């Protein structure tokens, strides 16, 4: 398992860097054959590689061209670079179950539209549907993102919901739209409360790599019968869930 932390940055600044420079902020492993570091470029990967993708934060309508067609956040036809938006870039290891975290101590998603889209690629572009993260009343802090590949090329990204199964019977959470467990924002540290409302995204892979080897991480997580990052990552339980138990 891998744990990665990045603070969101201005989308325009990030995309300018990625378009004009080679991103070398991650150390390269000798087994990592993927030299594509931009989330706005295509890559064909194998199991030992790193894979770069982005998550953009903005208003839901900002991800759609002419309010009808959802485009990749890299697409210049969108106005994300000039809109109120943020982006986080990640490079997890292919076919490992990873926990990606976004520190919300100085960043709150509802200030940037309250929705997020995961994306990667150019010609072989893929983007997830917009997922609700936060508004003035609620924030969803736990997500599961599945990256689906075919012969090493990304085909799809989608959010896996558990229908609020992970928070049933708990007064600490509110079930939104019968699919997401949310916390009241006034309980968050940067909103006057004492709970760390940093975002946690469980990441898994499905499909095949460029050698047609089957990815196993999604099936491994299914076998664990856990869809909440609080249950899956016991090593983080003290820093995440104990806060809820103490507060409530």
Coordinates of C-alpha atoms in Angstrom, one line a residue:
X1 CA 0.0 0.0 0.0
X2 CA 1.2 3.5 -0.7
X3 CA 0.2 6.8 1.0
X4 CA 0.6 10.0 -1.0
X5 CA -0.1 13.6 0.2
X6 CA -0.3 16.7 -2.0
X7 CA -1.8 20.1 -1.4
X8 CA -4.0 21.4 -4.2
X9 CA -2.5 24.2 -6.4
X10 CA -3.9 26.7 -8.9
X11 CA -5.0 24.8 -12.0
X12 CA -3.6 27.3 -14.5
X13 CA -0.1 27.2 -12.8
X14 CA -0.1 23.5 -12.7
X15 CA -1.1 23.0 -16.3
X16 CA 1.4 25.6 -17.5
X17 CA 4.2 23.7 -15.7
X18 CA 3.0 20.4 -17.1
X19 CA 2.7 21.7 -20.7
X20 CA 6.1 23.3 -20.8
X21 CA 8.3 21.3 -18.5
X22 CA 9.1 17.7 -17.6
X23 CA 7.7 17.1 -14.1
X24 CA 10.4 15.5 -12.0
X25 CA 9.2 16.0 -8.5
X26 CA 8.8 12.3 -7.9
X27 CA 11.8 10.0 -7.4
X28 CA 12.1 7.4 -10.1
X29 CA 12.2 3.8 -9.3
X30 CA 14.4 1.5 -11.3
X31 CA 11.4 -0.6 -12.1
X32 CA 9.3 2.3 -13.3
X33 CA 9.4 2.4 -17.1
X34 CA 6.7 5.1 -17.4
X35 CA 8.4 8.4 -18.3
X36 CA 5.1 10.3 -18.8
X37 CA 4.6 12.6 -15.8
X38 CA 1.9 14.9 -17.1
X39 CA -1.8 14.0 -16.4
X40 CA -2.5 15.7 -19.7
X41 CA -0.5 13.2 -21.8
X42 CA -1.0 9.5 -22.8
X43 CA 0.8 6.6 -21.2
X44 CA 0.9 2.8 -21.6
X45 CA 1.8 1.2 -18.3
X46 CA 2.8 -2.1 -16.7
X47 CA 2.4 -3.3 -13.1
X48 CA 5.7 -1.9 -11.8
X49 CA 5.2 1.6 -13.2
X50 CA 4.0 4.8 -11.6
X51 CA 1.0 6.5 -13.2
X52 CA 0.2 10.2 -13.1
X53 CA -3.3 11.5 -12.9
X54 CA -5.0 14.7 -11.6
X55 CA -8.0 15.6 -9.6
X56 CA -9.6 19.0 -10.4
X57 CA -11.8 20.9 -8.0
X58 CA -14.4 23.3 -9.3
X59 CA -18.1 24.0 -9.7
X60 CA -20.0 21.1 -11.4
X61 CA -20.9 23.2 -14.4
X62 CA -17.2 24.2 -15.0
X63 CA -16.5 20.7 -16.2
X64 CA -19.0 20.9 -19.1
X65 CA -18.6 22.6 -22.4
X66 CA -21.7 24.7 -23.4
X67 CA -23.4 23.1 -20.3
X68 CA -23.8 19.8 -22.2
X69 CA -20.6 17.8 -22.9
X70 CA -18.2 16.9 -20.1
X71 CA -14.6 17.5 -21.2
X72 CA -11.2 16.7 -19.8
X73 CA -10.0 19.4 -17.4
X74 CA -6.9 19.7 -19.7
X75 CA -9.1 20.7 -22.6
X76 CA -8.6 24.4 -23.3
X77 CA -12.2 24.8 -24.3
X78 CA -13.1 24.7 -20.7
X79 CA -12.5 27.8 -18.6
X80 CA -11.1 26.0 -15.6
X81 CA -7.7 27.8 -15.8
X82 CA -9.4 31.1 -15.4
X83 CA -12.3 30.0 -13.1
X84 CA -12.1 29.4 -9.4
X85 CA -10.5 26.0 -9.5
X86 CA -7.7 23.9 -7.9
X87 CA -5.9 20.7 -8.9
X88 CA -4.0 18.0 -7.1
X89 CA -1.6 15.7 -9.0
X90 CA -0.8 12.1 -7.9
X91 CA 1.5 9.4 -9.1
X92 CA 0.6 6.1 -7.4
X93 CA 2.2 2.8 -8.2
X94 CA 0.2 0.8 -10.8
X95 CA -2.0 -2.0 -9.3
X96 CA -1.3 -1.1 -5.7
X97 CA -4.2 -0.2 -3.3
X98 CA -3.2 3.4 -2.3
X99 CA -4.6 6.0 0.0
X100 CA -4.4 9.5 -1.4
X101 CA -5.0 12.3 1.0
X102 CA -5.6 16.0 0.4
X103 CA -4.9 18.3 3.4
X104 CA -7.8 20.7 4.0
X105 CA -6.2 22.8 6.7
X106 CA -5.7 25.6 4.2
X107 CA -8.1 24.4 1.5
X108 CA -11.8 23.8 1.7
X109 CA -13.5 22.3 -1.4
X110 CA -16.7 24.3 -1.2
X111 CA -14.6 27.5 -1.8
X112 CA -13.8 26.0 -5.2
X113 CA -17.2 24.9 -6.3
X114 CA -17.5 21.8 -4.2
X115 CA -17.1 19.1 -6.9
X116 CA -14.1 17.1 -8.2
X117 CA -13.2 15.2 -11.3
X118 CA -10.3 12.7 -11.7
X119 CA -8.6 12.8 -15.1
X120 CA -5.7 11.6 -17.2
X121 CA -4.6 11.4 -20.9
X122 CA -4.9 13.3 -24.1
X123 CA -5.7 11.2 -27.2
X124 CA -6.7 8.4 -24.9
X125 CA -8.3 10.8 -22.4
X126 CA -10.5 9.6 -19.5
X127 CA -12.3 11.6 -16.8
X128 CA -14.6 10.6 -14.0
X129 CA -18.1 12.0 -13.5
X130 CA -18.1 15.0 -11.2
X131 CA -18.3 13.9 -7.5
X132 CA -19.8 16.1 -4.8
X133 CA -17.3 16.9 -2.1
X134 CA -18.5 19.8 0.0
X135 CA -20.9 22.7 0.4
X136 CA -21.5 25.1 3.4
X137 CA -23.3 22.4 5.3
X138 CA -21.7 19.0 4.5
X139 CA -18.3 17.5 3.5
X140 CA -17.7 14.0 2.2
X141 CA -14.2 12.9 3.2
X142 CA -14.0 9.3 2.1
X143 CA -14.0 8.2 -1.6
X144 CA -13.0 5.1 -3.6
X145 CA -11.7 5.7 -7.1
X146 CA -11.2 2.9 -9.6
X147 CA -8.8 3.3 -12.6
X148 CA -9.8 0.9 -15.4
X149 CA -7.1 0.0 -18.0
X150 CA -7.0 -2.0 -21.2
X151 CA -3.6 -3.2 -22.5
X152 CA -2.0 -0.6 -20.3
X153 CA -4.0 2.4 -21.5
X154 CA -6.5 4.2 -19.2
X155 CA -10.1 3.6 -20.3
X156 CA -12.1 4.9 -17.5
X157 CA -12.1 6.4 -14.0
X158 CA -15.2 6.1 -11.8
X159 CA -16.2 6.6 -8.2
X160 CA -17.3 3.5 -6.3
X161 CA -20.1 4.2 -3.9
X162 CA -21.2 1.9 -1.1
X163 CA -24.7 3.3 -0.5
X164 CA -23.7 4.7 2.9
X165 CA -22.9 1.2 4.2
X166 CA -19.8 2.4 5.9
X167 CA -21.7 4.9 8.1
X168 CA -24.9 3.1 8.9
X169 CA -25.8 3.3 12.6
X170 CA -23.4 6.1 13.3
X171 CA -24.7 9.5 14.4
X172 CA -21.3 11.0 13.5
X173 CA -22.2 10.9 9.8
X174 CA -25.1 12.0 7.5
X175 CA -26.1 9.9 4.5
X176 CA -26.4 12.1 1.4
X177 CA -28.5 11.0 -1.5
X178 CA -28.3 7.4 -0.2
X179 CA -24.8 7.1 -1.5
X180 CA -22.2 9.2 0.4
X181 CA -21.3 9.5 4.1
X182 CA -20.9 13.2 5.0
X183 CA -19.7 15.2 8.0
X184 CA -21.3 18.5 9.0
X185 CA -18.8 21.2 8.0
X186 CA -19.1 23.1 11.3
X187 CA -17.4 20.1 12.9
X188 CA -14.3 20.6 10.8
X189 CA -11.1 22.2 12.3
X190 CA -11.0 25.1 9.9
X191 CA -14.7 25.8 10.5
X192 CA -14.7 26.0 14.3
X193 CA -14.8 22.3 15.1
X194 CA -12.2 19.8 16.1
X195 CA -12.4 17.1 13.4
X196 CA -9.7 16.8 10.7
X197 CA -11.8 16.9 7.5
X198 CA -8.9 16.1 5.1
X199 CA -10.0 14.1 2.0
X200 CA -9.1 10.5 1.7
X201 CA -9.3 8.6 -1.6
X202 CA -8.9 4.9 -1.8
X203 CA -7.4 4.1 -5.2
X204 CA -7.5 0.7 -7.0
X205 CA -6.9 -0.6 -10.5
X206 CA -8.8 -3.0 -12.8
X207 CA -8.2 -4.3 -16.3
X208 CA -4.9 -5.3 -17.9
X209 CA -1.4 -3.7 -18.3
X210 CA 0.5 -3.3 -21.6
X211 CA 1.6 -7.0 -21.4
X212 CA -2.0 -8.0 -20.8
X213 CA -1.3 -9.0 -17.2
X214 CA -4.5 -8.7 -15.1
X215 CA -4.6 -6.0 -12.4
X216 CA -5.6 -7.5 -9.0
X217 CA -5.9 -4.6 -6.6
X218 CA -9.7 -4.0 -7.2
X219 CA -10.5 -7.6 -6.6
X220 CA -8.2 -7.6 -3.5
X221 CA -10.2 -4.8 -2.0
X222 CA -13.5 -6.4 -2.8
X223 CA -12.3 -9.5 -1.0
X224 CA -11.5 -7.4 2.1
X225 CA -15.2 -6.5 2.1
X226 CA -14.2 -3.0 3.2
X227 CA -15.1 0.1 1.2
X228 CA -14.3 2.7 3.9
X229 CA -10.7 4.0 4.2
X230 CA -11.3 4.1 8.0
X231 CA -11.7 0.4 8.1
X232 CA -9.2 -0.5 5.5
X233 CA -6.2 1.5 6.8
X234 CA -6.0 0.5 10.4
X235 CA -2.7 2.2 10.7
X236 CA -4.4 5.6 10.1
X237 CA -7.3 4.9 12.5
X238 CA -5.9 6.9 15.4
X239 CA -5.2 10.0 13.2
X240 CA -8.6 9.8 11.4
X241 CA -11.4 8.0 13.1
X242 CA -10.5 8.5 16.8
X243 CA -11.2 12.1 16.3
X244 CA -14.8 11.3 15.5
X245 CA -15.2 9.1 18.5
X246 CA -13.8 11.7 20.8
X247 CA -15.8 14.5 19.3
X248 CA -19.1 12.9 19.2

